[in-house]
PDB file of C-alpha atoms in Angstrom:
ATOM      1  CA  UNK A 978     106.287 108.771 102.119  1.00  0.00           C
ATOM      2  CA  UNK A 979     102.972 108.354 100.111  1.00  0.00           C
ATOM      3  CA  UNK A 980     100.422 105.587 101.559  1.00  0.00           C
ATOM      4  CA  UNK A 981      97.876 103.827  99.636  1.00  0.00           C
ATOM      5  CA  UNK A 982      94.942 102.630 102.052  1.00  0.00           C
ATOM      6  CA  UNK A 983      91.941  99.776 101.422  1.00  0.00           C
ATOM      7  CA  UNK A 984      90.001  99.149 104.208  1.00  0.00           C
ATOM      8  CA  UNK A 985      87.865  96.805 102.794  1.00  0.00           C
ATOM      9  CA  UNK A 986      89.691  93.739 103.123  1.00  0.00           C
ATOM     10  CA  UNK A 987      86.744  91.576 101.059  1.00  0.00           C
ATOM     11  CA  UNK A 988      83.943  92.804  99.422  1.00  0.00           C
ATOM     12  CA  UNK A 989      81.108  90.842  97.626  1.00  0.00           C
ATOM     13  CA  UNK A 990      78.138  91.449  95.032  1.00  0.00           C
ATOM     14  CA  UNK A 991      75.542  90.049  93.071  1.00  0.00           C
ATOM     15  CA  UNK A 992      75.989  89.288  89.397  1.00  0.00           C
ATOM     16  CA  UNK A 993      74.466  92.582  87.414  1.00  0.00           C
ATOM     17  CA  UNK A 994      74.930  94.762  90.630  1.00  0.00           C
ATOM     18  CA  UNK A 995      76.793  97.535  91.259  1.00  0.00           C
ATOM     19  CA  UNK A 996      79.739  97.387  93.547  1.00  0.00           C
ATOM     20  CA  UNK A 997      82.583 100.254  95.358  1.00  0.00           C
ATOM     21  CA  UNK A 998      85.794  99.469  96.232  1.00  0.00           C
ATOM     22  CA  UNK A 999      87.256 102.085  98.708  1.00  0.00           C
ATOM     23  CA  UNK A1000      90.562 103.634  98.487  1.00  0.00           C
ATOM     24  CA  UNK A1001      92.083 106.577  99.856  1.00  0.00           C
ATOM     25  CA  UNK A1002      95.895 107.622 100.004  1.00  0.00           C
ATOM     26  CA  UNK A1003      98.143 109.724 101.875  1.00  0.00           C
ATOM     27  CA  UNK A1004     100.410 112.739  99.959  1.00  0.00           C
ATOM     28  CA  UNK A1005     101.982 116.074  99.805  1.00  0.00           C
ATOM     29  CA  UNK A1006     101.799 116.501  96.455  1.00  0.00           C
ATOM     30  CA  UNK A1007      99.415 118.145  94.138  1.00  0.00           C
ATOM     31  CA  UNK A1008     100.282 116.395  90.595  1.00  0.00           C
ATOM     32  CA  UNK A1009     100.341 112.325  90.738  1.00  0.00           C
ATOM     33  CA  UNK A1010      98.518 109.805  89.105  1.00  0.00           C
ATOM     34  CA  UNK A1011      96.081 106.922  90.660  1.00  0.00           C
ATOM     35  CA  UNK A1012      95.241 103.441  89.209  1.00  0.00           C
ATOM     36  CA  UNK A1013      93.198 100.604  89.990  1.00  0.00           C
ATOM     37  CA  UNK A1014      94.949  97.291  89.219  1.00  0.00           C
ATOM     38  CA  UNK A1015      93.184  93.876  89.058  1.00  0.00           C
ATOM     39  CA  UNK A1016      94.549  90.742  89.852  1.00  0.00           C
ATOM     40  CA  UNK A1017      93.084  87.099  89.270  1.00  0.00           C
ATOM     41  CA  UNK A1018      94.374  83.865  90.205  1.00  0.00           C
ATOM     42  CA  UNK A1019      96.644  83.726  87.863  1.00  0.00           C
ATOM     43  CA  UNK A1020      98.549  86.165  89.405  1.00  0.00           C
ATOM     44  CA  UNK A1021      99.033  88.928  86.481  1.00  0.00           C
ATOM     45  CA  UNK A1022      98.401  92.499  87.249  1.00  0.00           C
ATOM     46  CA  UNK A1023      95.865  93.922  84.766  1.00  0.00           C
ATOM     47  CA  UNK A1024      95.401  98.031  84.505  1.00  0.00           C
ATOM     48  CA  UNK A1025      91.584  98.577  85.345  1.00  0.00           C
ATOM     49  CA  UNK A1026      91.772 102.125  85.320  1.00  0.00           C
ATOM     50  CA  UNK A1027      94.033 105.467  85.829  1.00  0.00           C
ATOM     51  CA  UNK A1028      93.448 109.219  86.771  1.00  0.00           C
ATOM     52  CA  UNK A1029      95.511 111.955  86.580  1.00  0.00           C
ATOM     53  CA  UNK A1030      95.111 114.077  89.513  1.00  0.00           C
ATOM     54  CA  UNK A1031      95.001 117.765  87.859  1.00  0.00           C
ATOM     55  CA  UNK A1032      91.945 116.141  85.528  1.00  0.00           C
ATOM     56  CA  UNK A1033      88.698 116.790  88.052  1.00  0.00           C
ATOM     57  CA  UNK A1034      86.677 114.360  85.715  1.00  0.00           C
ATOM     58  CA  UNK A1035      85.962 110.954  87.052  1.00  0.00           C
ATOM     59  CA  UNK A1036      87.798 108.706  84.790  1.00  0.00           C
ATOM     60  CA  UNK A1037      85.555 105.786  83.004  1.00  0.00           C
ATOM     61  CA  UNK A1038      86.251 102.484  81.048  1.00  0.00           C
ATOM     62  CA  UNK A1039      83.412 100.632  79.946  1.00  0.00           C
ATOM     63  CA  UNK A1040      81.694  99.472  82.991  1.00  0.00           C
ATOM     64  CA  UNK A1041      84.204 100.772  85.848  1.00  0.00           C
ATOM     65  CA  UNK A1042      84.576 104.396  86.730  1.00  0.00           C
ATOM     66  CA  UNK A1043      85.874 106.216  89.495  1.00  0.00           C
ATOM     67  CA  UNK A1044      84.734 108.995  91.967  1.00  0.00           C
ATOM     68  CA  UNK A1045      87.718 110.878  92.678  1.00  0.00           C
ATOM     69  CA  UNK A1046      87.961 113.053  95.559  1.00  0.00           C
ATOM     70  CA  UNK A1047      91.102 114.936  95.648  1.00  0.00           C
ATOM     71  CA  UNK A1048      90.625 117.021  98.725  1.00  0.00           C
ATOM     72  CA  UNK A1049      89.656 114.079 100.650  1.00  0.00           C
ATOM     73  CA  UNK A1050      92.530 111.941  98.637  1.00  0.00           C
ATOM     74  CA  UNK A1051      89.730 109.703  97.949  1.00  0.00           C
ATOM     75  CA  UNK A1052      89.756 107.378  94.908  1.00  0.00           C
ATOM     76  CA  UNK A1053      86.901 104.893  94.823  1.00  0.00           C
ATOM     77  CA  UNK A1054      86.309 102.560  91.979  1.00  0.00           C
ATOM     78  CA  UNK A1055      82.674 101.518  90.898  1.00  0.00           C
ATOM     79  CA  UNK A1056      81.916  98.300  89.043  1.00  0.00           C
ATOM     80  CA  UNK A1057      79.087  98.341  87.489  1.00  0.00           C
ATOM     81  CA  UNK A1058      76.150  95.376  85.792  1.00  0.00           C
ATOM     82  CA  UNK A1059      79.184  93.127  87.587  1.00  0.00           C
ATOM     83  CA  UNK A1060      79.841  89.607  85.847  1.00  0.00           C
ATOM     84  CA  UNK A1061      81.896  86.629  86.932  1.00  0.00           C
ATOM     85  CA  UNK A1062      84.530  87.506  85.330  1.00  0.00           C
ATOM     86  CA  UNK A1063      85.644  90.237  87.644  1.00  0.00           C
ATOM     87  CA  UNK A1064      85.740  88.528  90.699  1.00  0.00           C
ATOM     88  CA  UNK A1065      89.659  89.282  91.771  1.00  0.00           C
ATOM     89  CA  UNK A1066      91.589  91.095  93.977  1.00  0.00           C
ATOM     90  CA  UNK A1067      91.598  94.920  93.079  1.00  0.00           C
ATOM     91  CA  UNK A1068      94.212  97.026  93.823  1.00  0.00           C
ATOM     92  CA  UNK A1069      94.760 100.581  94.064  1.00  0.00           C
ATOM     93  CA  UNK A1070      98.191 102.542  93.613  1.00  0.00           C
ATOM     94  CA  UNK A1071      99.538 105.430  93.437  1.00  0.00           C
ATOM     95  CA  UNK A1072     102.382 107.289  91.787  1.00  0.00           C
ATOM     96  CA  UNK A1073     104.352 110.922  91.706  1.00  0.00           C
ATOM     97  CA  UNK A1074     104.725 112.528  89.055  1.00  0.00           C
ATOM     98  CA  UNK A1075     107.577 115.023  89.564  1.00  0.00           C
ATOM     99  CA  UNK A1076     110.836 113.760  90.185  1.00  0.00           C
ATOM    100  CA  UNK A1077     111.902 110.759  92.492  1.00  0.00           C
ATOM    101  CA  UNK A1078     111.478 107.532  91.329  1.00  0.00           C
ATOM    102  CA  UNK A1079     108.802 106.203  89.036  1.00  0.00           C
ATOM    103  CA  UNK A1080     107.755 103.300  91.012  1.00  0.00           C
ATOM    104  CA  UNK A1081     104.044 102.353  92.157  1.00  0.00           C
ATOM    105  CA  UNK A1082     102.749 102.585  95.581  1.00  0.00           C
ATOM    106  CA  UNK A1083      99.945  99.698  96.218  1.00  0.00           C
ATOM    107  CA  UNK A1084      97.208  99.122  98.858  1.00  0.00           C
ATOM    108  CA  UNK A1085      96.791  96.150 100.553  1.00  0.00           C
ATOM    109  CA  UNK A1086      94.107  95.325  97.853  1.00  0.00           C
ATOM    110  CA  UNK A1087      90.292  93.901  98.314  1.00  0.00           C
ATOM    111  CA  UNK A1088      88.888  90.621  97.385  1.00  0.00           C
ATOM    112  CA  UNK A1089      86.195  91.112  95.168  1.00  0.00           C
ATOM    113  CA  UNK A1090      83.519  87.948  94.904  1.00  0.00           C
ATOM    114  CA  UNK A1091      80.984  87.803  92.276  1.00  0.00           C
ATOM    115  CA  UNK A1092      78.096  85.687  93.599  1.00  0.00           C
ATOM    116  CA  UNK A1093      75.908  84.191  90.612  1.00  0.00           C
TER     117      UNK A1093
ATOM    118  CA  UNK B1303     103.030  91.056  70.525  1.00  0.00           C
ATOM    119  CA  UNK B1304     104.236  88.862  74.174  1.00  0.00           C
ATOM    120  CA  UNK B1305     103.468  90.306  77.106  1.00  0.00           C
ATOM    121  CA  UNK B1306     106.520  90.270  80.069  1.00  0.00           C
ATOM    122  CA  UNK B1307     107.480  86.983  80.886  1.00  0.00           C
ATOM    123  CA  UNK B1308     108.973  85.377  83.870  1.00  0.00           C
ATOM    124  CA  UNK B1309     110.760  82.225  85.039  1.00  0.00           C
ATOM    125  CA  UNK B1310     110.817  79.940  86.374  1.00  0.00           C
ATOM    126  CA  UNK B1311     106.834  80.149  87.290  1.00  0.00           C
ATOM    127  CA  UNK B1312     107.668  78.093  90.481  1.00  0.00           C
ATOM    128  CA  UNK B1313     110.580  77.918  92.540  1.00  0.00           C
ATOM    129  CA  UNK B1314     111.253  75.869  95.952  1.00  0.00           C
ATOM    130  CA  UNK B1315     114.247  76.409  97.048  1.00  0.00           C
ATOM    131  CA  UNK B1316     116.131  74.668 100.800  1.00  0.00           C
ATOM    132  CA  UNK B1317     117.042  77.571 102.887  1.00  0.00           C
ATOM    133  CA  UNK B1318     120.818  78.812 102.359  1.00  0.00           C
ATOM    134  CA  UNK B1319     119.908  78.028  98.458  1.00  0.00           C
ATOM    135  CA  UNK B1320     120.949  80.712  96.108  1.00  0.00           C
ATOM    136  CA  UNK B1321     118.398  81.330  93.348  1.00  0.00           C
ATOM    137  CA  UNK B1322     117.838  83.642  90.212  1.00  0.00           C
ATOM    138  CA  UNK B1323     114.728  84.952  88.786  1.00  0.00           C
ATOM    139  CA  UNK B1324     114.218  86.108  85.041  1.00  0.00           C
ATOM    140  CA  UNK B1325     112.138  88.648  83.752  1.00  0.00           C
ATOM    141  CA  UNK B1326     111.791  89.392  80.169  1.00  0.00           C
ATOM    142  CA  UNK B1327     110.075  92.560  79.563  1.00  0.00           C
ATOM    143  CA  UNK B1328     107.704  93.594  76.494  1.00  0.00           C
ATOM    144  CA  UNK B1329     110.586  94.504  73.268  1.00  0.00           C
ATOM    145  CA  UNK B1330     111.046  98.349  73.550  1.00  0.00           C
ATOM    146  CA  UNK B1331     110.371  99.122  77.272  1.00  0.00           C
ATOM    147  CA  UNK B1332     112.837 101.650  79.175  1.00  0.00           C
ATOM    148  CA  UNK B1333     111.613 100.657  82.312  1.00  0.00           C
ATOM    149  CA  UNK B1334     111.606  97.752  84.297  1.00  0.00           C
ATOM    150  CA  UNK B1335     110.227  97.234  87.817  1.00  0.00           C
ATOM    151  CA  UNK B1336     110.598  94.045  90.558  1.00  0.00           C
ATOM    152  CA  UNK B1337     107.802  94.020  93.045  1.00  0.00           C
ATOM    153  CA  UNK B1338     107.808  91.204  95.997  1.00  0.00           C
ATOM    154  CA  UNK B1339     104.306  90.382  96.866  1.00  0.00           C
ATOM    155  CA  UNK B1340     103.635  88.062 100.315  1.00  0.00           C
ATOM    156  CA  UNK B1341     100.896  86.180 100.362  1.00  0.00           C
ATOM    157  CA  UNK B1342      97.275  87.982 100.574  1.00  0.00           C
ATOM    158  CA  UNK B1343      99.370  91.544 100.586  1.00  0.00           C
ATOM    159  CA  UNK B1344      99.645  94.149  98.717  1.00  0.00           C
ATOM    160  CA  UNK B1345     102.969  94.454  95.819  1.00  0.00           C
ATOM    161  CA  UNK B1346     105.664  95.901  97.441  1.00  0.00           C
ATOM    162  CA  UNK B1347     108.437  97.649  95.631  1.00  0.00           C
ATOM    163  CA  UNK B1348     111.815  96.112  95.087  1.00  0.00           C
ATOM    164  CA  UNK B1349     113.912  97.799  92.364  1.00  0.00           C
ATOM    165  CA  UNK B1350     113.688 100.116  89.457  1.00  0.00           C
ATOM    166  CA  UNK B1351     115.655 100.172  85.961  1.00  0.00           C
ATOM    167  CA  UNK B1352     115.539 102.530  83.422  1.00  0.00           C
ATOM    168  CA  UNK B1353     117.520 100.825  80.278  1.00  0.00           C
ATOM    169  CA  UNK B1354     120.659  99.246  81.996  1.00  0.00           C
ATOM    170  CA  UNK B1355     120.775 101.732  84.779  1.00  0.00           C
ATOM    171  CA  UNK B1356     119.269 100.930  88.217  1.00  0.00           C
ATOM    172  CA  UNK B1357     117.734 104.197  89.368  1.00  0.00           C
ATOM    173  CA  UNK B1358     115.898 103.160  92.907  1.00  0.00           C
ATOM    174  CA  UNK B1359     116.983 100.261  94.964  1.00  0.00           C
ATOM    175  CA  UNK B1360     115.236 101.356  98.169  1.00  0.00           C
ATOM    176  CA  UNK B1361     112.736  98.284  98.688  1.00  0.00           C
ATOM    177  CA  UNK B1362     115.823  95.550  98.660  1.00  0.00           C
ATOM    178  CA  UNK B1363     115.395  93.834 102.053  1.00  0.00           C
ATOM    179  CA  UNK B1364     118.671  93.080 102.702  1.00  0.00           C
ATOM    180  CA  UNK B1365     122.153  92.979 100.736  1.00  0.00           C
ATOM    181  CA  UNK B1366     121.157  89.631  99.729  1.00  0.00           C
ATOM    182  CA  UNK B1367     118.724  91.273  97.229  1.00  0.00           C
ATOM    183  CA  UNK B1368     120.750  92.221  93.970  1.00  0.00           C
ATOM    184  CA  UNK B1369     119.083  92.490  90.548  1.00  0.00           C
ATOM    185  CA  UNK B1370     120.681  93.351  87.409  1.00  0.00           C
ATOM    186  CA  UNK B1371     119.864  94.478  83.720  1.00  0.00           C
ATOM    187  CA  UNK B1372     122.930  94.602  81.929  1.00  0.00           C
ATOM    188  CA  UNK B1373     121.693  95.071  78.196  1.00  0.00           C
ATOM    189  CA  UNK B1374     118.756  97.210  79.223  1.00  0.00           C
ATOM    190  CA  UNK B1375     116.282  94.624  78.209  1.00  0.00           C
ATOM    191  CA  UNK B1376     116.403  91.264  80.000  1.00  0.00           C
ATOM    192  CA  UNK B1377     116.133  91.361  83.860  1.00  0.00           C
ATOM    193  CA  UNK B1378     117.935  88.789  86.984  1.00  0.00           C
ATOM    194  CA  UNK B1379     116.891  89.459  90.550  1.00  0.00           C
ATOM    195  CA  UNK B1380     119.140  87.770  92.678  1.00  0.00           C
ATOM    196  CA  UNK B1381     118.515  86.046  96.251  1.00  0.00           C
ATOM    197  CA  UNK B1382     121.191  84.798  97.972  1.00  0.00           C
ATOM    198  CA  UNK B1383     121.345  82.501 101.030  1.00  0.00           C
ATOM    199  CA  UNK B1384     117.406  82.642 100.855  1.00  0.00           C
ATOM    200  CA  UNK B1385     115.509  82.326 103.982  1.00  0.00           C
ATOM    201  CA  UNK B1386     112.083  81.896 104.658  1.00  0.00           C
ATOM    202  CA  UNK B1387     110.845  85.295 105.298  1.00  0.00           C
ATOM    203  CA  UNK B1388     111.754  85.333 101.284  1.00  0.00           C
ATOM    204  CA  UNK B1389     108.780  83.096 100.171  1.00  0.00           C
ATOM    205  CA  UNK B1390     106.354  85.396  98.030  1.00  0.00           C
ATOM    206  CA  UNK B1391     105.549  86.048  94.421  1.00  0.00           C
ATOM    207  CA  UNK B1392     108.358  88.317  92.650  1.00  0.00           C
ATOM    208  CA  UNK B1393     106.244  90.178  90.032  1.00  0.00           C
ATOM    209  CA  UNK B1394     108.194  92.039  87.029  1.00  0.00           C
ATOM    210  CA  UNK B1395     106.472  94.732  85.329  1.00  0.00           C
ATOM    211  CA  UNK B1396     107.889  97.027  82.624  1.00  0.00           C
ATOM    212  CA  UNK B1397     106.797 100.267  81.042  1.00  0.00           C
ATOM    213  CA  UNK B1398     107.103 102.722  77.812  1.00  0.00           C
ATOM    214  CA  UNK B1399     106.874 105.932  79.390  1.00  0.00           C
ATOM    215  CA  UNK B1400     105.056 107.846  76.554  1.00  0.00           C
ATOM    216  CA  UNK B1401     106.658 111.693  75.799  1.00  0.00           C
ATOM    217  CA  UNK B1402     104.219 113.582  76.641  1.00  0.00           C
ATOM    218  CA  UNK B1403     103.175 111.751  80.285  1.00  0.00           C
ATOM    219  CA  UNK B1404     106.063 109.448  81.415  1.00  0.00           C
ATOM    220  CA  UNK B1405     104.918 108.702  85.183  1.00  0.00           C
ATOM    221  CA  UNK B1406     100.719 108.101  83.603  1.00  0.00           C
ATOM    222  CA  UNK B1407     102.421 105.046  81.333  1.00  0.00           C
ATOM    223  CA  UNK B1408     101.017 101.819  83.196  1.00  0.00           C
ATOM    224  CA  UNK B1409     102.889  98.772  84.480  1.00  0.00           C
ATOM    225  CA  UNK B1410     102.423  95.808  82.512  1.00  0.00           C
ATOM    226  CA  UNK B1411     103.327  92.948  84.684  1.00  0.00           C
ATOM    227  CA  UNK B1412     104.393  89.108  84.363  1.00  0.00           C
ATOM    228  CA  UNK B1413     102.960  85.868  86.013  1.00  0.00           C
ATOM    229  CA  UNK B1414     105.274  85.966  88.720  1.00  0.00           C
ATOM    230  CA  UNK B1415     107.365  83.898  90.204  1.00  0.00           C
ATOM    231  CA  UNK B1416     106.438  82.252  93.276  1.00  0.00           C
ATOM    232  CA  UNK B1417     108.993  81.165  95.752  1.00  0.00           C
ATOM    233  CA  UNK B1418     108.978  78.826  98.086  1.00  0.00           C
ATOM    234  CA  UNK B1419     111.536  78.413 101.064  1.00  0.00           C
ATOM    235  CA  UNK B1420     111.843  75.369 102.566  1.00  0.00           C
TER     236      UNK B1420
END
């Protein structure tokens, strides 16, 4: 069964700095797809970011982007000029894409705190 | 358009107490996920639908899990004789799963529904 690990229970950062979550997950399989998945107190998941693993380029959204590191199933996602507003938990998931069932695997997520 | 919705937002319930959650996913999506998430953990997965038809039911705890989506659009998960050990946010998410990449198609999830077991 796949595995999705954080080992960064909390993390914090300064406003404007840069900040990287960890993530790295466990798999047999060479095609899948990774996301990062915010979540604020109000308790709705929001889609951060995804990668398709056959694509070797990092994956970027405006001021997050990834370094993925599919030999070392490695999937780290950097926040960057960080504001207030993205102080949440972050989660990171992963899912197969051949076959199986179409569901999302999550870590245990990090707390992310945005210090002013 | 509205995003997925779910209610009730809150729910205490005694122990023993059935209860029912709703989930009403965005107009047009095939698939519909439940997700149980315990306090300061990770979702974990509960139930899959595609349309009316419930494809993985692996993550039910117990046979007092039981969720249903009879017209392929609106969504019950089902608790009966709820203990504590059930207390946690019940996320729903649903999803369009595009031609071309049907498992890269994100989640789009609800508010949740926290429950409470007294």
């Amino acid at each position: 069964a796949q595995t999705v690990t954080q080992s960064q229970p909390e993390m914090s950062v300064q406003e404007a700095e840069t900040v990287t979550l960890s993530c790295t997950y466990d798999t047999s399989e060479s095609d899948y797809y990774l996301f990062w998945y915010k979540q604020p107190p109000s308790r709705q998941m929001i889609l951060v970011i995804r990668q398709e693993a056959y694509k070797q380029q990092n994956a970027t959204e405006n001021r997050f982007s990834v370094n993925f590191q599919k030999a070392a199933k490695s999937f780290s996602l950097k926040i960057s000029d960080s504001q207030l507003g993205d102080a949440a938990m972050y989660f990171c998931a992963y899912r197969r894409t051949q076959g199986g069932s179409e569901k999302l695997v999550f870590g245990k997520g990090t707390k992310l705190t945005v210090n002013p | 358009g509205a995003g997925v919705s779910q209610s009730p937002r809150y729910k205490v319930a005694k122990r023993g107490q059935d209860v029912a959650l709703r989930c009403d996913p965005i107009s047009g999506h095939v698939s519909l996920f439940w997700y149980q998430q315990a306090l300061g953990q990770g979702p974990e997965f509960l139930t899959y639908f595609q349309n009316e038809a419930q494809l993985d039911k692996s993550g039910l705890p117990s046979d007092r899990f039981f969720a249903e989506r009879p017209e392929g659009s609106v969504s019950t998960l089902k608790i009966q004789r709820t203990q504590q050990e059930d207390s946690a946010v019940y996320l729903c998410a649903s999803s369009a799963p595009g031609y071309r990449e049907p498992k890269g198609s994100p989640l789009h999830f609800g508010n949740g529904t926290r429950l409470t077991v007294t």
